Short mmCIF file of C-alpha atoms and ligand atoms in Angstrom, two decimals:
data_model
loop_
_atom_site.label_atom_id
_atom_site.label_comp_id
_atom_site.label_asym_id
_atom_site.label_seq_id
_atom_site.Cartn_x
_atom_site.Cartn_y
_atom_site.Cartn_z
CA MET A 1 -0.97 9.79 -23.33
CA LEU A 2 2.38 8.53 -24.98
CA GLN A 3 1.48 10.23 -28.25
CA PHE A 4 4.99 11.48 -28.85
CA THR A 5 5.54 9.21 -31.79
CA SER A 6 2.50 10.32 -33.61
CA VAL A 7 2.13 13.92 -32.47
CA GLY A 8 5.09 16.18 -33.17
CA GLN A 9 6.43 18.90 -30.78
CA ASP A 10 4.58 22.29 -31.34
CA TYR A 11 5.19 25.48 -29.30
CA PRO A 12 2.56 28.24 -29.43
CA GLU A 13 2.95 30.31 -32.56
CA LYS A 14 5.42 33.33 -32.43
CA ARG A 15 4.21 36.61 -33.83
CA ALA A 16 6.21 37.57 -36.98
CA ALA A 17 9.50 39.30 -36.03
CA GLY A 18 8.53 42.46 -37.88
CA GLU A 19 5.24 42.85 -36.14
CA ARG A 20 6.49 42.00 -32.56
CA ALA A 21 9.51 44.42 -32.96
CA GLY A 22 7.07 47.25 -33.04
CA ASP A 23 5.58 46.75 -29.58
CA PHE A 24 6.25 45.42 -26.10
CA ASP A 25 3.64 42.74 -26.08
CA GLU A 26 4.55 39.17 -25.39
CA ILE A 27 5.86 37.50 -28.62
CA SER A 28 4.00 34.17 -28.43
CA ARG A 29 0.38 33.61 -28.96
CA ALA A 30 -1.55 31.49 -26.37
CA PHE A 31 -2.26 27.67 -26.88
CA GLU A 32 -5.81 26.91 -27.97
CA VAL A 33 -7.42 24.31 -25.70
CA ALA A 34 -7.10 21.45 -28.33
CA LYS A 35 -3.53 22.18 -28.94
CA ALA A 36 -2.67 22.23 -25.10
CA GLU A 37 -4.50 18.88 -24.68
CA GLU A 38 -2.68 17.44 -27.77
CA GLN A 39 0.71 18.62 -26.60
CA SER A 40 0.24 17.28 -23.09
CA SER A 41 -0.85 13.95 -24.51
CA ARG A 42 2.71 13.53 -25.89
CA CYS A 43 4.07 12.95 -22.21
CA SER A 44 5.07 9.25 -21.59
CA GLN A 45 4.21 9.49 -17.81
CA CYS A 46 7.73 8.39 -16.73
CA GLY A 47 7.89 6.56 -13.44
CA VAL A 48 10.91 8.66 -12.51
CA PRO A 49 10.09 12.00 -14.19
CA TYR A 50 13.41 13.81 -14.84
CA CYS A 51 11.43 16.76 -15.91
CA SER A 52 10.23 17.22 -12.28
CA THR A 53 13.59 16.46 -10.74
CA HIS A 54 15.17 19.25 -12.68
CA CYS A 55 12.34 21.69 -11.93
CA PRO A 56 13.53 23.74 -8.82
CA LEU A 57 10.00 23.46 -7.57
CA HIS A 58 9.60 19.73 -8.28
CA ASN A 59 6.28 20.54 -9.90
CA HIS A 60 3.98 17.59 -10.47
CA ILE A 61 4.55 17.83 -14.20
CA PRO A 62 3.40 14.45 -15.47
CA ASP A 63 0.13 14.53 -13.32
CA TRP A 64 -0.90 18.05 -14.65
CA LEU A 65 -0.06 17.06 -18.15
CA ARG A 66 -2.22 13.89 -17.88
CA LEU A 67 -5.02 16.05 -16.31
CA THR A 68 -4.72 18.65 -19.23
CA ALA A 69 -4.80 15.89 -21.90
CA GLU A 70 -8.05 14.56 -20.19
CA GLY A 71 -9.59 17.98 -20.38
CA ARG A 72 -9.50 18.18 -16.54
CA LEU A 73 -8.15 21.66 -16.57
CA ARG A 74 -9.38 22.84 -13.24
CA GLU A 75 -7.80 19.86 -11.46
CA ALA A 76 -4.63 20.48 -13.47
CA TYR A 77 -4.57 24.09 -12.19
CA GLU A 78 -5.06 23.02 -8.60
CA LEU A 79 -2.06 20.62 -8.85
CA SER A 80 0.22 23.07 -10.58
CA ASN A 81 -0.82 25.77 -8.00
CA ALA A 82 0.04 23.49 -5.06
CA THR A 83 3.74 23.67 -5.62
CA SER A 84 4.13 27.17 -7.13
CA THR A 85 3.04 30.73 -6.21
CA MET A 86 3.33 31.92 -9.79
CA PRO A 87 3.11 29.13 -12.39
CA GLU A 88 1.99 31.33 -15.14
CA ILE A 89 5.08 33.52 -14.66
CA CYS A 90 7.56 30.50 -14.53
CA GLY A 91 5.69 29.05 -17.55
CA ARG A 92 6.57 32.21 -19.39
CA ILE A 93 10.16 33.08 -18.34
CA CYS A 94 11.85 29.98 -16.94
CA PRO A 95 14.79 28.72 -19.31
CA GLN A 96 12.93 25.53 -19.82
CA ASP A 97 15.61 24.36 -22.18
CA ARG A 98 17.98 24.13 -19.15
CA LEU A 99 15.36 22.80 -16.68
CA CYS A 100 12.27 20.81 -17.13
CA GLU A 101 12.16 20.52 -20.97
CA GLY A 102 15.89 20.06 -21.20
CA ASN A 103 15.69 16.97 -19.17
CA CYS A 104 12.41 15.38 -20.70
CA VAL A 105 13.12 11.86 -21.82
CA ILE A 106 11.37 12.46 -25.09
CA GLU A 107 13.90 15.17 -25.87
CA PHE A 108 16.62 12.58 -25.43
CA SER A 109 14.80 10.04 -27.59
CA GLY A 110 14.95 12.58 -30.50
CA HIS A 111 11.17 13.52 -30.63
CA GLY A 112 11.47 16.85 -28.93
CA ALA A 113 10.55 17.55 -25.31
CA VAL A 114 7.05 17.94 -24.15
CA THR A 115 6.36 21.80 -24.23
CA ILE A 116 5.89 21.82 -20.42
CA GLY A 117 6.36 25.58 -19.81
CA SER A 118 3.70 26.56 -22.44
CA VAL A 119 1.17 24.11 -20.96
CA GLU A 120 1.92 25.46 -17.47
CA LYS A 121 1.33 29.04 -18.61
CA TYR A 122 -1.83 27.98 -20.42
CA ILE A 123 -3.32 26.16 -17.33
CA THR A 124 -2.98 29.15 -14.96
CA ASP A 125 -3.94 31.77 -17.55
CA THR A 126 -7.15 29.78 -18.03
CA ALA A 127 -7.65 29.67 -14.29
CA TRP A 128 -7.41 33.33 -13.97
CA GLU A 129 -9.82 33.72 -16.92
CA GLU A 130 -12.33 31.28 -15.48
CA GLY A 131 -12.11 32.62 -11.91
CA TRP A 132 -10.52 29.48 -10.40
CA VAL A 133 -7.73 31.35 -8.77
CA GLU A 134 -8.90 31.49 -5.17
CA PRO A 135 -8.46 34.81 -3.17
CA LEU A 136 -5.76 34.69 -0.51
CA THR A 137 -7.56 33.71 2.62
CA PRO A 138 -5.59 34.31 5.72
CA GLY A 139 -5.53 31.44 8.33
CA PRO A 140 -6.54 32.10 11.93
CA ALA A 141 -4.69 35.21 13.16
CA LYS A 142 -1.35 34.26 14.86
CA GLY A 143 -0.77 37.53 16.48
CA GLN A 144 2.71 37.73 15.18
CA SER A 145 4.06 39.96 12.47
CA ILE A 146 6.73 39.63 9.82
CA ALA A 147 8.62 42.13 7.67
CA VAL A 148 9.58 41.14 4.11
CA ILE A 149 12.34 43.36 2.66
CA GLY A 150 11.88 43.31 -1.12
CA ALA A 151 8.90 42.55 -3.34
CA GLY A 152 10.43 40.28 -5.95
CA PRO A 153 9.49 36.77 -6.53
CA ALA A 154 11.12 35.64 -3.31
CA GLY A 155 9.47 38.27 -1.18
CA LEU A 156 6.01 37.91 -2.85
CA THR A 157 6.11 34.13 -2.32
CA VAL A 158 6.90 34.57 1.43
CA ALA A 159 4.16 37.14 1.69
CA ASP A 160 1.61 34.80 0.05
CA LEU A 161 2.46 31.67 2.08
CA MET A 162 2.95 33.46 5.44
CA ARG A 163 -0.32 35.49 5.12
CA ALA A 164 -2.17 32.21 4.39
CA ARG A 165 -0.77 30.87 7.65
CA GLY A 166 -2.39 33.74 9.54
CA TYR A 167 0.62 36.12 10.13
CA ASP A 168 0.45 39.82 9.71
CA VAL A 169 2.72 40.54 6.69
CA HIS A 170 4.37 43.83 5.89
CA VAL A 171 6.29 44.12 2.63
CA TYR A 172 8.85 46.96 2.29
CA ASP A 173 10.22 47.88 -1.20
CA ARG A 174 12.16 50.79 -2.47
CA HIS A 175 10.18 50.83 -5.78
CA ASP A 176 6.89 52.46 -6.34
CA ARG A 177 5.52 49.20 -7.97
CA MET A 178 5.81 45.77 -6.51
CA GLY A 179 7.29 42.75 -8.31
CA GLY A 180 11.06 43.43 -8.30
CA LEU A 181 12.78 42.43 -11.42
CA LEU A 182 9.49 40.89 -12.66
CA MET A 183 8.15 44.56 -12.84
CA TYR A 184 11.14 46.65 -13.74
CA GLY A 185 13.85 44.37 -14.96
CA ILE A 186 12.22 41.88 -17.27
CA PRO A 187 10.61 43.57 -20.37
CA GLY A 188 6.95 43.23 -21.36
CA PHE A 189 7.78 41.22 -24.44
CA LYS A 190 8.73 38.31 -22.08
CA LEU A 191 6.27 39.08 -19.33
CA GLU A 192 3.44 41.48 -19.63
CA LYS A 193 2.92 43.57 -16.50
CA PRO A 194 -0.71 42.93 -15.89
CA ILE A 195 0.34 39.25 -15.14
CA VAL A 196 2.49 40.49 -12.30
CA GLU A 197 0.08 43.17 -11.13
CA ARG A 198 -2.83 40.66 -10.67
CA ARG A 199 -0.59 38.60 -8.44
CA VAL A 200 0.30 41.66 -6.28
CA GLN A 201 -3.36 42.67 -6.16
CA ARG A 202 -4.31 39.19 -4.83
CA LEU A 203 -1.97 39.51 -2.07
CA LYS A 204 -3.14 43.17 -1.19
CA ASP A 205 -6.75 41.85 -1.25
CA GLY A 206 -5.66 39.17 1.21
CA GLY A 207 -4.45 41.77 3.74
CA VAL A 208 -0.74 41.86 2.87
CA VAL A 209 0.47 45.44 3.66
CA PHE A 210 2.78 46.86 1.07
CA HIS A 211 5.05 49.78 2.02
CA GLU A 212 5.87 51.22 -1.35
CA SER A 213 8.91 53.56 -1.99
CA PHE A 214 10.25 52.51 1.37
CA GLU A 215 13.98 51.83 1.36
CA VAL A 216 15.37 49.94 4.15
CA GLY A 217 18.64 51.72 5.05
CA ARG A 218 17.09 55.12 4.22
CA ASP A 219 13.63 55.01 5.75
CA ALA A 220 14.35 52.59 8.56
CA THR A 221 17.26 50.63 9.89
CA MET A 222 17.16 46.84 10.56
CA GLU A 223 16.87 47.59 14.30
CA ASP A 224 13.81 49.64 13.66
CA LEU A 225 12.19 46.79 11.80
CA ARG A 226 13.16 44.22 14.40
CA ALA A 227 11.49 46.33 17.11
CA ARG A 228 8.22 46.39 14.92
CA HIS A 229 8.15 42.78 13.78
CA ASP A 230 8.65 39.29 15.21
CA ALA A 231 10.71 38.15 12.34
CA ILE A 232 12.26 39.58 9.17
CA VAL A 233 13.22 38.21 5.80
CA ILE A 234 15.60 39.97 3.50
CA CYS A 235 14.72 39.23 -0.18
CA THR A 236 16.41 42.32 -1.68
CA GLY A 237 18.08 40.73 -4.81
CA VAL A 238 21.40 41.91 -6.22
CA TYR A 239 21.70 45.30 -7.79
CA LYS A 240 25.38 46.36 -7.92
CA PRO A 241 26.29 46.42 -11.62
CA ARG A 242 29.69 44.82 -12.55
CA ALA A 243 32.05 47.51 -13.99
CA ILE A 244 33.84 47.63 -17.23
CA ARG A 245 37.45 48.87 -16.74
CA ALA A 246 38.28 50.57 -20.02
CA PRO A 247 39.25 54.16 -20.95
CA GLY A 248 36.25 56.32 -21.88
CA VAL A 249 33.76 54.26 -20.01
CA GLY A 250 32.65 57.43 -18.18
CA ALA A 251 31.51 59.11 -21.43
CA ALA A 252 27.85 60.30 -21.74
CA GLY A 253 25.96 57.58 -23.52
CA VAL A 254 27.55 54.65 -21.75
CA VAL A 255 24.75 53.56 -19.47
CA GLU A 256 23.78 50.84 -16.92
CA SER A 257 21.53 48.05 -18.15
CA LEU A 258 19.10 48.11 -15.28
CA ASP A 259 18.69 51.94 -15.60
CA TYR A 260 17.92 51.40 -19.23
CA LEU A 261 15.36 48.54 -18.67
CA THR A 262 13.68 50.31 -15.75
CA ALA A 263 13.17 53.43 -17.64
CA SER A 264 11.71 51.44 -20.62
CA ASN A 265 9.35 49.52 -18.35
CA LYS A 266 8.33 52.79 -16.59
CA LYS A 267 7.47 54.29 -19.95
CA GLY A 268 5.39 51.25 -20.62
CA PHE A 269 3.26 52.40 -17.72
CA GLY A 270 3.02 55.88 -19.00
CA ASP A 271 5.28 57.38 -16.44
CA THR A 272 7.22 60.51 -17.10
CA VAL A 273 10.88 59.47 -17.17
CA PRO A 274 13.12 62.55 -17.72
CA LEU A 275 16.20 60.46 -18.69
CA TYR A 276 14.09 58.69 -21.37
CA GLU A 277 12.63 61.94 -22.56
CA ASP A 278 15.95 63.66 -22.84
CA GLY A 279 17.33 60.69 -24.95
CA THR A 280 19.85 59.43 -22.31
CA LEU A 281 18.00 56.06 -21.88
CA ASN A 282 16.29 55.96 -25.26
CA ALA A 283 17.71 54.02 -28.22
CA LEU A 284 15.60 55.74 -30.84
CA GLY A 285 17.57 56.39 -34.00
CA LYS A 286 20.87 55.33 -32.33
CA HIS A 287 23.54 52.87 -33.08
CA VAL A 288 23.48 50.69 -29.94
CA VAL A 289 26.15 48.38 -28.59
CA VAL A 290 25.23 46.09 -25.68
CA VAL A 291 28.08 44.51 -23.87
CA GLY A 292 27.35 41.18 -22.18
CA GLY A 293 25.96 37.74 -23.00
CA GLY A 294 23.45 37.01 -20.25
CA ASP A 295 19.64 37.41 -19.88
CA THR A 296 20.02 41.15 -19.11
CA ALA A 297 22.03 41.75 -22.24
CA MET A 298 19.29 39.94 -24.33
CA ASP A 299 16.60 41.99 -22.83
CA CYS A 300 18.62 45.20 -23.64
CA VAL A 301 19.25 44.42 -27.32
CA ARG A 302 15.51 43.43 -27.93
CA THR A 303 14.30 46.56 -26.03
CA ALA A 304 16.57 48.75 -28.18
CA ILE A 305 15.08 47.31 -31.36
CA ARG A 306 11.63 48.05 -30.14
CA GLN A 307 12.65 51.67 -29.40
CA GLY A 308 13.57 52.19 -32.94
CA ALA A 309 17.39 51.91 -32.78
CA ALA A 310 19.24 52.42 -36.03
CA SER A 311 21.40 49.36 -35.42
CA VAL A 312 21.89 47.02 -32.50
CA LYS A 313 24.87 44.86 -31.77
CA CYS A 314 25.68 42.55 -28.86
CA LEU A 315 29.29 42.23 -28.03
CA TYR A 316 30.25 39.03 -26.05
CA ARG A 317 33.66 37.84 -25.24
CA ARG A 318 32.93 34.05 -25.65
CA ASP A 319 31.13 32.29 -28.47
CA ARG A 320 27.54 31.33 -29.06
CA THR A 321 27.84 28.01 -27.34
CA ASN A 322 29.53 29.34 -24.30
CA MET A 323 27.21 32.23 -23.48
CA PRO A 324 25.20 32.33 -20.30
CA GLY A 325 21.97 33.63 -21.85
CA SER A 326 19.26 31.31 -23.33
CA GLN A 327 19.73 30.13 -26.84
CA ARG A 328 15.99 30.70 -27.35
CA GLU A 329 16.43 34.42 -26.58
CA VAL A 330 19.44 34.74 -28.89
CA LYS A 331 17.30 33.25 -31.66
CA ASN A 332 14.41 35.67 -30.91
CA ALA A 333 16.87 38.59 -30.92
CA GLU A 334 18.36 37.51 -34.20
CA GLU A 335 14.95 37.22 -35.78
CA GLU A 336 14.20 40.77 -34.73
CA GLY A 337 17.38 42.19 -36.18
CA VAL A 338 20.01 42.10 -33.57
CA GLU A 339 23.56 41.34 -34.70
CA PHE A 340 25.71 39.36 -32.37
CA VAL A 341 29.50 39.90 -32.39
CA TRP A 342 31.05 36.83 -30.78
CA LEU A 343 34.47 36.71 -29.30
CA ALA A 344 34.70 40.41 -28.93
CA ALA A 345 35.35 42.67 -25.84
CA PRO A 346 35.44 46.48 -25.55
CA GLU A 347 39.01 47.91 -25.09
CA ALA A 348 38.08 51.51 -24.95
CA PHE A 349 35.11 53.89 -25.67
CA HIS A 350 35.79 56.74 -28.14
CA ASP A 351 34.06 59.96 -27.39
CA ALA A 352 33.35 63.08 -29.24
CA ASP A 353 32.72 66.11 -26.95
CA GLY A 354 32.15 64.00 -23.92
CA SER A 355 29.54 61.68 -25.52
CA VAL A 356 30.40 58.13 -26.72
CA SER A 357 30.84 57.81 -30.52
CA GLY A 358 32.40 54.37 -30.88
CA VAL A 359 33.72 51.27 -29.25
CA GLN A 360 37.22 49.98 -29.87
CA VAL A 361 36.74 46.31 -29.93
CA THR A 362 39.52 43.63 -29.45
CA LYS A 363 39.01 40.11 -30.73
CA MET A 364 39.06 37.23 -28.32
CA ARG A 365 39.77 33.59 -28.67
CA LEU A 366 38.94 30.72 -26.36
CA GLY A 367 41.79 29.27 -24.35
CA GLU A 368 42.05 26.29 -22.14
CA PRO A 369 39.23 25.47 -19.67
CA ASP A 370 39.37 27.31 -16.40
CA ALA A 371 38.61 25.90 -12.97
CA SER A 372 34.83 25.92 -13.68
CA GLY A 373 35.49 23.89 -16.92
CA ARG A 374 34.60 26.86 -19.15
CA ARG A 375 37.08 27.87 -21.79
CA ALA A 376 38.56 31.11 -20.69
CA PRO A 377 38.52 33.97 -23.24
CA GLU A 378 41.93 35.53 -24.07
CA ILE A 379 42.87 38.51 -26.25
CA GLU A 380 43.88 37.75 -29.85
CA PRO A 381 46.80 40.04 -30.34
CA GLY A 382 46.67 42.67 -33.13
CA ALA A 383 43.02 42.18 -34.05
CA GLU A 384 41.22 45.34 -33.16
CA TYR A 385 38.54 47.26 -34.84
CA ARG A 386 36.12 50.09 -34.26
CA LEU A 387 32.37 49.93 -33.98
CA GLU A 388 30.23 53.01 -34.41
CA ALA A 389 28.07 53.59 -31.31
CA ASP A 390 26.10 56.45 -29.76
CA LEU A 391 24.48 54.42 -26.97
CA VAL A 392 26.56 51.71 -25.12
CA ILE A 393 24.60 49.63 -22.60
CA LYS A 394 26.70 47.77 -19.97
CA ALA A 395 25.17 44.39 -19.09
CA LEU A 396 27.90 42.35 -17.26
CA GLY A 397 25.67 41.14 -14.39
CA PHE A 398 25.22 42.19 -10.89
CA ASP A 399 26.73 41.72 -7.46
CA PRO A 400 25.07 42.28 -4.07
CA GLU A 401 25.02 45.59 -2.50
CA GLU A 402 26.81 46.09 0.89
CA LEU A 403 23.77 45.32 3.11
CA PRO A 404 25.54 45.35 6.58
CA LYS A 405 26.56 48.90 5.84
CA LEU A 406 23.37 49.95 4.05
CA PHE A 407 21.10 48.52 6.66
CA ASP A 408 23.36 49.85 9.47
CA ALA A 409 23.58 46.14 10.67
CA PRO A 410 27.31 45.23 11.17
CA ASP A 411 26.28 41.99 12.74
CA LEU A 412 24.92 40.82 9.48
CA THR A 413 27.57 38.55 8.00
CA VAL A 414 28.26 38.08 4.25
CA THR A 415 30.13 35.63 2.05
CA ARG A 416 33.25 36.58 0.11
CA TRP A 417 30.97 37.35 -2.74
CA GLY A 418 28.98 39.78 -0.71
CA THR A 419 25.79 37.60 -0.56
CA LEU A 420 24.21 37.08 2.77
CA ARG A 421 25.50 34.14 4.82
CA VAL A 422 22.72 31.91 6.06
CA ASP A 423 22.59 28.66 7.95
CA HIS A 424 21.35 26.38 5.16
CA LYS A 425 19.20 24.47 7.52
CA THR A 426 17.22 27.27 9.08
CA MET A 427 17.74 29.87 6.37
CA MET A 428 18.56 32.36 9.12
CA THR A 429 21.26 35.00 8.76
CA SER A 430 23.78 35.74 11.57
CA MET A 431 21.06 37.88 13.29
CA ASP A 432 18.46 36.13 15.47
CA GLY A 433 15.00 36.01 13.70
CA VAL A 434 16.39 37.53 10.48
CA PHE A 435 16.08 35.20 7.49
CA ALA A 436 17.13 35.74 3.92
CA ALA A 437 16.02 34.23 0.50
CA GLY A 438 16.51 34.63 -3.21
CA ASP A 439 19.27 36.27 -5.24
CA ILE A 440 20.65 37.93 -2.13
CA VAL A 441 21.66 34.55 -0.85
CA ARG A 442 22.28 32.74 -4.22
CA GLY A 443 23.77 35.57 -6.23
CA ALA A 444 22.03 36.50 -9.53
CA SER A 445 19.85 33.40 -10.44
CA LEU A 446 16.40 32.65 -11.75
CA VAL A 447 12.76 33.56 -10.81
CA VAL A 448 11.95 29.93 -10.20
CA TRP A 449 14.78 29.56 -7.60
CA ALA A 450 13.49 32.78 -5.93
CA VAL A 451 10.05 31.19 -5.67
CA ARG A 452 11.65 27.97 -4.34
CA ASP A 453 13.65 29.83 -1.82
CA GLY A 454 10.51 31.85 -0.74
CA ARG A 455 8.66 28.62 -0.20
CA ASP A 456 11.51 27.01 1.86
CA VAL A 457 12.12 30.13 3.98
CA SER A 458 8.40 30.40 4.76
CA ASP A 459 8.49 26.86 6.23
CA ARG A 460 11.61 27.76 8.38
CA MET A 461 10.14 31.13 9.56
CA HIS A 462 6.89 29.42 10.52
CA ALA A 463 8.65 26.79 12.54
CA TRP A 464 10.86 29.41 14.23
CA LEU A 465 7.79 31.74 15.09
CA LYS A 466 5.74 28.80 16.33
CA ALA A 467 8.67 27.93 18.73
CA LYS A 468 9.02 31.60 19.77
CA ALA A 469 5.33 31.82 20.55
CA SER A 470 5.35 28.72 22.70
CA ALA A 471 8.49 29.81 24.44
CA GLU A 472 6.63 33.12 25.27
CA VAL A 473 3.67 31.17 26.57
CA VAL A 474 5.90 29.03 28.81
CA ALA A 475 7.84 32.13 30.12
CA ALA A 476 4.41 33.83 30.92
P1 LIG O 1 14.48 40.78 -7.00
O1 LIG O 1 13.48 40.30 -8.08
O2 LIG O 1 15.59 41.49 -7.44
O3 LIG O 1 13.59 41.71 -6.05
C1 LIG O 1 14.18 42.45 -5.01
C2 LIG O 1 13.37 43.58 -4.48
O4 LIG O 1 14.15 44.12 -3.38
C3 LIG O 1 13.28 44.72 -5.51
O5 LIG O 1 12.00 44.97 -5.68
C4 LIG O 1 14.11 45.84 -4.93
O6 LIG O 1 13.48 47.14 -5.10
C5 LIG O 1 13.90 45.51 -3.34
N1 LIG O 1 14.95 46.17 -2.47
C6 LIG O 1 16.31 46.06 -2.81
N2 LIG O 1 16.94 46.69 -1.80
C7 LIG O 1 15.92 47.26 -1.07
C8 LIG O 1 16.01 48.04 0.22
N3 LIG O 1 17.06 48.45 0.79
N4 LIG O 1 14.80 48.46 0.80
C9 LIG O 1 13.60 48.02 0.16
N5 LIG O 1 13.54 47.22 -0.90
C10 LIG O 1 14.68 46.80 -1.50
N6 LIG O 1 15.11 35.00 -14.44
C11 LIG O 1 14.40 34.08 -15.08
O7 LIG O 1 13.95 33.05 -14.48
N7 LIG O 1 14.04 34.27 -16.27
C12 LIG O 1 14.39 35.40 -17.05
O8 LIG O 1 13.92 35.50 -18.24
C13 LIG O 1 15.08 36.40 -16.42
N8 LIG O 1 15.36 37.55 -17.01
C14 LIG O 1 16.04 38.53 -16.34
C15 LIG O 1 16.24 39.76 -16.89
C16 LIG O 1 16.85 40.83 -16.24
C17 LIG O 1 17.09 42.04 -16.82
C18 LIG O 1 17.47 40.55 -14.97
C19 LIG O 1 18.16 41.56 -14.21
C20 LIG O 1 17.13 39.33 -14.25
C21 LIG O 1 16.52 38.32 -14.98
N9 LIG O 1 16.16 37.12 -14.37
C22 LIG O 1 15.52 36.18 -14.96
C23 LIG O 1 16.67 36.82 -12.95
C24 LIG O 1 15.41 37.10 -12.04
O9 LIG O 1 14.83 38.20 -12.33
C25 LIG O 1 15.99 37.08 -10.59
O10 LIG O 1 16.69 36.01 -10.29
C26 LIG O 1 14.75 37.15 -9.64
O11 LIG O 1 13.95 38.30 -9.76
C27 LIG O 1 15.37 37.31 -8.11
O12 LIG O 1 14.25 37.45 -7.22
P2 LIG O 1 14.40 38.08 -5.91
O13 LIG O 1 13.11 38.11 -5.24
O14 LIG O 1 15.49 37.48 -5.06
O15 LIG O 1 14.95 39.63 -6.08
FE1 LIG O 2 9.57 23.99 -15.94
FE2 LIG O 2 10.05 26.38 -14.69
FE3 LIG O 2 7.56 25.29 -14.75
FE4 LIG O 2 9.55 24.00 -13.29
S1 LIG O 2 8.55 26.10 -12.95
S2 LIG O 2 8.06 23.15 -14.79
S3 LIG O 2 11.34 24.54 -14.65
S4 LIG O 2 8.73 26.11 -16.45
FE1 LIG O 3 6.45 13.44 -19.46
FE2 LIG O 3 8.90 14.29 -20.27
FE3 LIG O 3 8.33 14.48 -17.86
FE4 LIG O 3 8.66 12.04 -18.85
S1 LIG O 3 10.26 13.60 -18.63
S2 LIG O 3 7.02 12.68 -17.33
S3 LIG O 3 7.85 12.39 -20.93
S4 LIG O 3 7.39 15.54 -19.47
#
């Protein structure tokens, strides 16, 4: 260990931009065993590991780095698996520069952080290859059943941990494939789909019952589910796209980011997607403008490149240093041919015969910091120009849907942002025995936080169900 002065930081090699822009496969090659061991040996085994403090799961990072450096990979896997239900997924898509790696002391000393995410991915990918990933074995049957609404990372984590404790677990999801945004939001070049599918299959093999294409609110009310199950957890994520208010926004060719990304992911499975086939959600040969600066916008621009767009521009109202998306993703996008137009906002959408033909752009500048400390963008008067566009993708983020209305559950209370209000100690909503976790509580966040919430809510539900069972025994 402590090799950081003699061994330089090295991430797994990225495929050349020209090659990777032609497919939807992940862009990085895997670590070789020697490289993983060497990179792990750079860790200085801090007594107070800030990497771990800043990992939402508080993963035992220095310990599994040491085991990897010593060639004890199976033990490293077991330790990594103890705190996470999907380490190989977090290792791929966490914004490590803002979490574990961004807080590694070696980074602060100027030697470059330990490449924690890549090692984490390597450990669990190897575990899958070697057959070390244990099947999900349910504990002794509890005779109690839970409903999980939503099969994203939060819901899958609950399903995993509660089934292991012996509960009957039913997962309801409105999509035909399980995984939530892991499956239909995040593109394959960040997270290949078989990685998600094998996690879902493990849960199915362990007896978790998935109700696919089942939309709560349409196919059942909350009361229906409460009658069927002892407890419920809502993990439905946030899906209401934020709107752009500008003339011409209703023109054909101005589309929602998630419709666009979902269509692309479905095509990746070989599905027939009429709106892709007819060109509505396909960037081939088009001048594409994506509006937004977060993860979703980054995924849209890079998808458009892979679909064969004639040009791809990303319009963002702040500058590079003030954007919410990962700098790593901006770099990847630039390498692949995306042009970023900083300090720019759409003022209107031009249309020709009802279809978008261009975007009227107004230049912005950064004013004084607002209440959150971020410098607020303001219009720079008289600086407008037009960008050619025949596909505009709106990627301004998401708000929660109106769940009390959708679920016909007026007793379900929400915050002023529309997220579900929970008691933060019990993680229970305003309805008895109905819990909530993930983005629907936090607002749009990260996969690793959804896993953390899924882990926490499982503990709370387990305690509540145990108390309920004891009370029923006493009453009998
Ligand atoms: P979700 O993953 O949204 O899953 C919710 C599930 O609930 C869905 O399957 C949905 O179909 C289902 N559902 C909703 N309503 C109903 C209903 N009424 N009945 C039945 N089922 C229902 N995070 C990262 O950490 N790294 C990234 O690189 C990253 N990239 C992203 C890219 C995009 C395009 C987007 C949109 C988000 C990205 N995120 C990323 C954020 C991350 O995906 C989310 O924070 C995370 O998936 C939230 O997990 P969740 O389980 O709460 O909800
Ligand atoms: Fe880092 Fe994410 Fe892994 Fe935690 S889960 S160690 S933040 S990559
Ligand atoms: Fe190792 Fe960096 Fe974590 Fe310290 S902060 S334990 S050096 S990975």
